[in-house]
mmCIF file of C-alpha atoms and ligand atoms in Angstrom:
data_model
loop_
_atom_site.group_PDB
_atom_site.id
_atom_site.type_symbol
_atom_site.label_atom_id
_atom_site.label_comp_id
_atom_site.label_asym_id
_atom_site.label_seq_id
_atom_site.Cartn_x
_atom_site.Cartn_y
_atom_site.Cartn_z
ATOM 1 C CA MET A 1 30.816 -30.677 -4.411
ATOM 2 C CA GLY A 2 27.349 -29.457 -5.331
ATOM 3 C CA GLU A 3 24.780 -30.803 -7.754
ATOM 4 C CA ARG A 4 26.149 -31.398 -11.267
ATOM 5 C CA MET A 5 24.063 -30.645 -14.342
ATOM 6 C CA ARG A 6 24.314 -29.565 -17.988
ATOM 7 C CA LEU A 7 25.366 -25.969 -18.538
ATOM 8 C CA ASP A 8 22.266 -25.089 -20.590
ATOM 9 C CA LYS A 9 19.991 -26.495 -17.868
ATOM 10 C CA LEU A 10 21.915 -24.646 -15.170
ATOM 11 C CA MET A 11 21.582 -21.345 -17.031
ATOM 12 C CA ALA A 12 17.835 -21.895 -17.409
ATOM 13 C CA LEU A 13 17.601 -22.532 -13.647
ATOM 14 C CA MET A 14 19.572 -19.334 -13.085
ATOM 15 C CA GLY A 15 16.743 -17.487 -14.801
ATOM 16 C CA GLU A 16 18.462 -16.895 -18.150
ATOM 17 C CA GLY A 17 15.563 -17.980 -20.362
ATOM 18 C CA THR A 18 14.844 -21.403 -21.795
ATOM 19 C CA ARG A 19 17.450 -24.078 -22.354
ATOM 20 C CA SER A 20 17.527 -23.373 -26.089
ATOM 21 C CA GLU A 21 18.043 -19.654 -25.410
ATOM 22 C CA ALA A 22 20.918 -20.626 -23.101
ATOM 23 C CA ARG A 23 22.400 -22.804 -25.856
ATOM 24 C CA ALA A 24 22.326 -19.844 -28.260
ATOM 25 C CA LEU A 25 24.150 -17.648 -25.711
ATOM 26 C CA ILE A 26 26.777 -20.357 -25.167
ATOM 27 C CA ARG A 27 27.292 -20.833 -28.921
ATOM 28 C CA ALA A 28 27.614 -17.070 -29.344
ATOM 29 C CA GLY A 29 30.600 -17.176 -26.971
ATOM 30 C CA ARG A 30 28.942 -14.981 -24.351
ATOM 31 C CA VAL A 31 29.292 -17.421 -21.443
ATOM 32 C CA LEU A 32 32.364 -17.988 -19.273
ATOM 33 C CA VAL A 33 32.685 -20.864 -16.811
ATOM 34 C CA ASP A 34 35.446 -20.412 -14.234
ATOM 35 C CA GLY A 35 37.028 -17.776 -16.431
ATOM 36 C CA LYS A 36 37.089 -19.840 -19.651
ATOM 37 C CA PRO A 37 34.742 -19.448 -22.630
ATOM 38 C CA ALA A 38 32.184 -22.260 -22.592
ATOM 39 C CA ALA A 39 31.476 -23.918 -25.924
ATOM 40 C CA ASP A 40 29.562 -27.057 -24.954
ATOM 41 C CA PRO A 41 25.985 -26.643 -23.674
ATOM 42 C CA ALA A 42 26.065 -30.287 -22.498
ATOM 43 C CA ALA A 43 29.171 -29.804 -20.308
ATOM 44 C CA GLN A 44 28.522 -31.050 -16.757
ATOM 45 C CA ILE A 45 28.899 -28.188 -14.300
ATOM 46 C CA ASP A 46 28.993 -28.089 -10.500
ATOM 47 C CA ALA A 47 25.974 -25.836 -9.923
ATOM 48 C CA GLY A 48 26.997 -24.818 -6.416
ATOM 49 C CA ALA A 49 30.677 -24.108 -7.083
ATOM 50 C CA ALA A 50 31.134 -22.957 -10.700
ATOM 51 C CA ASP A 51 31.579 -19.256 -11.536
ATOM 52 C CA VAL A 52 29.212 -18.824 -14.497
ATOM 53 C CA ARG A 53 29.166 -15.448 -16.246
ATOM 54 C CA LEU A 54 27.056 -14.058 -19.065
ATOM 55 C CA ASP A 55 28.634 -11.048 -20.804
ATOM 56 C CA GLY A 56 30.817 -10.710 -17.695
ATOM 57 C CA ARG A 57 27.874 -10.700 -15.257
ATOM 58 C CA ALA A 58 28.043 -13.388 -12.548
ATOM 59 C CA LEU A 59 24.939 -15.605 -12.534
ATOM 60 C CA CYS A 60 23.523 -16.946 -9.319
ATOM 61 C CA TYR A 61 22.180 -20.452 -8.751
ATOM 62 C CA ARG A 62 19.845 -20.919 -5.832
ATOM 63 C CA PRO A 63 18.944 -24.538 -5.169
ATOM 64 C CA THR A 64 15.671 -23.582 -3.474
ATOM 65 C CA ARG A 65 13.205 -20.867 -4.445
ATOM 66 C CA HIS A 66 10.395 -19.364 -2.401
ATOM 67 C CA VAL A 67 7.788 -17.045 -3.849
ATOM 68 C CA MET A 68 5.043 -14.876 -2.372
ATOM 69 C CA LEU A 69 2.105 -14.416 -4.766
ATOM 70 C CA ASN A 70 -0.872 -12.124 -4.402
ATOM 71 C CA LYS A 71 -3.253 -14.662 -5.896
ATOM 72 C CA PRO A 72 -6.055 -13.130 -7.936
ATOM 73 C CA ALA A 73 -9.568 -14.535 -7.962
ATOM 74 C CA GLY A 74 -10.352 -16.792 -10.931
ATOM 75 C CA VAL A 75 -7.080 -18.747 -10.868
ATOM 76 C CA LEU A 76 -6.737 -22.340 -9.607
ATOM 77 C CA THR A 77 -4.254 -23.273 -6.884
ATOM 78 C CA ALA A 78 -2.769 -26.279 -8.646
ATOM 79 C CA ALA A 79 0.482 -27.231 -10.326
ATOM 80 C CA ARG A 80 -1.302 -27.641 -13.663
ATOM 81 C CA ASP A 81 -4.746 -27.998 -15.163
ATOM 82 C CA ARG A 82 -5.948 -29.086 -18.595
ATOM 83 C CA SER A 83 -8.224 -26.144 -19.215
ATOM 84 C CA GLN A 84 -7.980 -23.532 -16.480
ATOM 85 C CA ARG A 85 -5.307 -21.008 -15.593
ATOM 86 C CA THR A 86 -3.311 -21.987 -12.504
ATOM 87 C CA VAL A 87 -1.095 -20.006 -10.137
ATOM 88 C CA MET A 88 1.957 -21.576 -11.829
ATOM 89 C CA ASP A 89 0.936 -19.795 -15.049
ATOM 90 C CA LEU A 90 1.513 -16.476 -13.251
ATOM 91 C CA LEU A 91 5.219 -17.244 -12.663
ATOM 92 C CA PRO A 92 8.079 -17.520 -15.167
ATOM 93 C CA PRO A 93 8.736 -21.167 -16.221
ATOM 94 C CA LEU A 94 11.924 -21.157 -14.145
ATOM 95 C CA TYR A 95 9.863 -21.737 -10.998
ATOM 96 C CA ALA A 96 8.102 -24.840 -12.298
ATOM 97 C CA ALA A 97 11.473 -26.127 -13.520
ATOM 98 C CA MET A 98 12.849 -25.589 -9.999
ATOM 99 C CA GLY A 99 9.988 -27.655 -8.574
ATOM 100 C CA CYS A 100 8.085 -24.802 -6.896
ATOM 101 C CA MET A 101 4.632 -25.856 -5.740
ATOM 102 C CA PRO A 102 1.881 -24.024 -3.868
ATOM 103 C CA ALA A 103 2.142 -24.514 -0.097
ATOM 104 C CA GLY A 104 -1.529 -25.089 0.591
ATOM 105 C CA ARG A 105 -4.566 -24.170 -1.392
ATOM 106 C CA LEU A 106 -6.774 -21.144 -1.817
ATOM 107 C CA ASP A 107 -10.163 -21.595 -3.490
ATOM 108 C CA LYS A 108 -10.494 -20.351 -7.061
ATOM 109 C CA ASP A 109 -12.426 -17.281 -5.882
ATOM 110 C CA THR A 110 -10.128 -16.552 -2.898
ATOM 111 C CA GLU A 111 -7.441 -13.891 -3.226
ATOM 112 C CA GLY A 112 -4.298 -12.991 -1.376
ATOM 113 C CA LEU A 113 -1.162 -14.491 0.085
ATOM 114 C CA LEU A 114 0.017 -17.760 -1.405
ATOM 115 C CA ILE A 115 3.505 -19.149 -0.882
ATOM 116 C CA LEU A 116 5.050 -21.306 -3.566
ATOM 117 C CA THR A 117 8.232 -23.114 -2.683
ATOM 118 C CA SER A 118 10.587 -25.783 -3.995
ATOM 119 C CA ASP A 119 11.250 -26.787 -0.361
ATOM 120 C CA GLY A 120 8.753 -29.605 0.135
ATOM 121 C CA GLN A 121 9.533 -29.877 3.840
ATOM 122 C CA LEU A 122 8.804 -26.195 4.429
ATOM 123 C CA ALA A 123 5.559 -26.465 2.430
ATOM 124 C CA HIS A 124 4.492 -29.444 4.511
ATOM 125 C CA ARG A 125 5.229 -27.657 7.768
ATOM 126 C CA LEU A 126 3.239 -24.601 6.734
ATOM 127 C CA ILE A 127 0.231 -26.717 5.807
ATOM 128 C CA SER A 128 0.264 -29.383 8.508
ATOM 129 C CA PRO A 129 -2.281 -28.594 11.245
ATOM 130 C CA ARG A 130 0.180 -30.145 13.729
ATOM 131 C CA HIS A 131 2.367 -27.054 13.468
ATOM 132 C CA GLU A 132 -0.614 -24.741 14.072
ATOM 133 C CA VAL A 133 0.690 -21.988 11.815
ATOM 134 C CA GLY A 134 -1.938 -19.241 11.949
ATOM 135 C CA LYS A 135 -3.500 -17.997 8.723
ATOM 136 C CA VAL A 136 -5.402 -14.736 8.792
ATOM 137 C CA TYR A 137 -8.185 -14.054 6.305
ATOM 138 C CA GLU A 138 -10.319 -11.027 5.662
ATOM 139 C CA ALA A 139 -13.882 -12.081 4.939
ATOM 140 C CA ARG A 140 -16.827 -10.095 3.661
ATOM 141 C CA VAL A 141 -20.143 -11.725 4.535
ATOM 142 C CA ASP A 142 -23.741 -11.053 3.565
ATOM 143 C CA GLY A 143 -25.185 -10.449 7.034
ATOM 144 C CA LEU A 144 -24.716 -9.199 10.555
ATOM 145 C CA LEU A 145 -21.800 -10.317 12.730
ATOM 146 C CA ALA A 146 -21.970 -9.835 16.490
ATOM 147 C CA VAL A 147 -20.281 -10.754 19.754
ATOM 148 C CA ALA A 148 -22.086 -14.130 19.740
ATOM 149 C CA ASP A 149 -20.182 -14.989 16.541
ATOM 150 C CA VAL A 150 -16.847 -13.993 18.091
ATOM 151 C CA GLU A 151 -17.650 -16.270 21.035
ATOM 152 C CA ALA A 152 -18.776 -19.159 18.819
ATOM 153 C CA PHE A 153 -15.568 -18.973 16.738
ATOM 154 C CA ALA A 154 -13.496 -18.841 19.951
ATOM 155 C CA ALA A 155 -15.302 -21.867 21.413
ATOM 156 C CA GLY A 156 -14.668 -23.962 18.265
ATOM 157 C CA LEU A 157 -17.507 -24.394 15.779
ATOM 158 C CA HIS A 158 -19.085 -27.730 14.971
ATOM 159 C CA ILE A 159 -19.357 -27.952 11.194
ATOM 160 C CA ASP A 160 -21.850 -30.376 9.678
ATOM 161 C CA ASP A 161 -22.709 -29.694 6.048
ATOM 162 C CA ALA A 162 -22.837 -31.304 2.608
ATOM 163 C CA ASP A 163 -19.032 -31.636 2.621
ATOM 164 C CA GLY A 164 -18.941 -33.538 5.940
ATOM 165 C CA ALA A 165 -18.698 -32.939 9.656
ATOM 166 C CA PHE A 166 -15.813 -31.811 11.848
ATOM 167 C CA ASP A 167 -15.083 -29.783 14.952
ATOM 168 C CA ALA A 168 -13.166 -26.669 13.932
ATOM 169 C CA ARG A 169 -10.425 -25.517 16.253
ATOM 170 C CA ALA A 170 -10.887 -22.330 18.200
ATOM 171 C CA ALA A 171 -10.448 -19.350 15.869
ATOM 172 C CA ALA A 172 -10.047 -15.653 16.618
ATOM 173 C CA LEU A 173 -12.719 -13.545 14.922
ATOM 174 C CA THR A 174 -12.317 -9.761 14.835
ATOM 175 C CA ILE A 175 -15.235 -7.763 13.480
ATOM 176 C CA VAL A 176 -14.087 -4.840 11.336
ATOM 177 C CA SER A 177 -17.533 -3.540 10.415
ATOM 178 C CA SER A 178 -21.014 -4.881 10.854
ATOM 179 C CA SER A 179 -24.457 -4.153 9.442
ATOM 180 C CA PRO A 180 -27.495 -6.331 8.662
ATOM 181 C CA GLY A 181 -26.686 -6.380 4.939
ATOM 182 C CA GLU A 182 -22.909 -6.803 5.020
ATOM 183 C CA SER A 183 -20.092 -7.268 7.539
ATOM 184 C CA VAL A 184 -16.317 -7.466 7.286
ATOM 185 C CA ALA A 185 -14.192 -9.499 9.688
ATOM 186 C CA ARG A 186 -10.753 -10.955 10.132
ATOM 187 C CA VAL A 187 -10.400 -14.543 11.196
ATOM 188 C CA ARG A 188 -7.299 -16.438 12.273
ATOM 189 C CA VAL A 189 -7.377 -20.213 11.779
ATOM 190 C CA THR A 190 -4.701 -22.837 12.428
ATOM 191 C CA GLU A 191 -5.981 -25.561 10.110
ATOM 192 C CA GLY A 192 -6.950 -25.662 6.467
ATOM 193 C CA ARG A 193 -9.878 -27.957 5.848
ATOM 194 C CA TYR A 194 -11.756 -27.864 2.553
ATOM 195 C CA HIS A 195 -13.529 -24.447 2.329
ATOM 196 C CA GLN A 196 -12.792 -24.042 6.034
ATOM 197 C CA VAL A 197 -13.474 -20.332 6.489
ATOM 198 C CA LYS A 198 -16.550 -20.285 4.256
ATOM 199 C CA ARG A 199 -17.994 -23.257 6.147
ATOM 200 C CA MET A 200 -17.298 -21.648 9.517
ATOM 201 C CA PHE A 201 -19.246 -18.548 8.554
ATOM 202 C CA ALA A 202 -21.985 -20.673 6.975
ATOM 203 C CA ALA A 203 -22.345 -22.449 10.341
ATOM 204 C CA ARG A 204 -23.178 -19.010 11.770
ATOM 205 C CA GLY A 205 -25.801 -18.385 9.082
ATOM 206 C CA VAL A 206 -23.940 -15.982 6.780
ATOM 207 C CA SER A 207 -22.258 -16.498 3.390
ATOM 208 C CA VAL A 208 -18.784 -15.315 2.488
ATOM 209 C CA THR A 209 -18.955 -13.029 -0.550
ATOM 210 C CA HIS A 210 -15.245 -12.175 -0.673
ATOM 211 C CA LEU A 211 -12.238 -13.861 0.930
ATOM 212 C CA LYS A 212 -8.619 -12.747 1.008
ATOM 213 C CA ARG A 213 -5.686 -14.259 2.892
ATOM 214 C CA LEU A 214 -3.615 -11.593 4.599
ATOM 215 C CA SER A 215 -0.913 -13.567 6.394
ATOM 216 C CA ILE A 216 0.648 -16.940 7.103
ATOM 217 C CA GLY A 217 2.359 -17.060 10.482
ATOM 218 C CA ALA A 218 4.438 -13.917 10.874
ATOM 219 C CA LEU A 219 4.554 -13.337 7.110
ATOM 220 C CA SER A 220 2.108 -10.756 5.759
ATOM 221 C CA LEU A 221 1.165 -10.164 2.155
ATOM 222 C CA ASP A 222 3.428 -7.410 0.795
ATOM 223 C CA PRO A 223 1.103 -4.415 0.224
ATOM 224 C CA ALA A 224 3.262 -3.422 -2.761
ATOM 225 C CA LEU A 225 2.125 -6.538 -4.662
ATOM 226 C CA ALA A 226 -0.936 -5.848 -6.783
ATOM 227 C CA SER A 227 -3.313 -8.716 -7.488
ATOM 228 C CA GLY A 228 -1.491 -11.267 -9.670
ATOM 229 C CA GLN A 229 1.971 -9.943 -8.807
ATOM 230 C CA TRP A 230 4.674 -11.975 -7.071
ATOM 231 C CA ARG A 231 8.177 -11.673 -5.709
ATOM 232 C CA GLU A 232 10.771 -13.975 -4.166
ATOM 233 C CA LEU A 233 10.852 -14.147 -0.375
ATOM 234 C CA THR A 234 13.863 -12.521 1.260
ATOM 235 C CA ASP A 235 16.228 -14.676 3.333
ATOM 236 C CA GLU A 236 14.787 -13.028 6.460
ATOM 237 C CA GLU A 237 11.231 -13.954 5.451
ATOM 238 C CA VAL A 238 12.246 -17.570 4.818
ATOM 239 C CA ALA A 239 13.943 -17.680 8.230
ATOM 240 C CA LEU A 240 10.778 -16.225 9.781
ATOM 241 C CA LEU A 241 8.638 -18.974 8.257
ATOM 242 C CA LYS A 242 11.058 -21.701 9.285
ATOM 243 C CA ARG A 243 11.033 -20.424 12.858
ATOM 244 C CA GLU A 244 7.249 -20.450 12.754
ATOM 245 C CA ALA A 245 7.030 -24.149 11.865
ATOM 246 C CA PRO A 246 10.198 -25.746 13.264
HETATM 247 N N1 URA B 301 -11.068 -21.083 3.623
HETATM 248 C C1 URA B 301 -11.898 -21.108 2.572
HETATM 249 O O1 URA B 301 -13.085 -21.320 2.722
HETATM 250 N N2 URA B 301 -11.396 -20.869 1.350
HETATM 251 C C2 URA B 301 -10.080 -20.614 1.130
HETATM 252 O O2 URA B 301 -9.671 -20.392 -0.018
HETATM 253 C C3 URA B 301 -9.227 -20.593 2.240
HETATM 254 C C4 URA B 301 -9.739 -20.835 3.474
#
């Protein structure tokens, strides 16, 4: 037997609008449960086993949800905030109701790949430095990058700034373009300290002017997702992530 819950709640978690919208559909006689018209929105239903249909269409209940978001700049990575827009505001309410939370944090001005999942264990594994899941960022900086920077990143930078001191793990820096006024590079890190990438570049004397996360482990940001767009992960992508952080 699966999880039991009210029919109106189950329909909301199946993505069929709010609970009150589900109640209206049930009262209008448009919902069948195991072949019989459902009349009671409060009826307790086995979410994993019941055959729930709306206008004849079978509805699907997935106990866990995983989302890939192309986070835009200007949005907070948080479950909620009193005054500012958060990444949860970019998703339909279904995902908050299912307990989806951001797996890790991108700064307000950072863009790119963010995973939101209702699987707390998966989120933890993706974030925990113990699992060493690589995260690749593209950074634009306001100065010259050279081989000495690649070597310094590879050796492990010592960070000591207003936010504290730590020894960053070795990180792979690939210079995409370089000039005295502006350079672009990709950097792969396996930990996620506060402002980690910005502080690593600052330790080399340049400031990050634009930062975008391109991948987490073997999962890359879907190029079809414009800034602010999202989609659910496929089963294959979820399996890929789970293999990455066993
Ligand atoms: N490193 C940063 O400095 N900022 C981010 O948002 C992510 C990594």
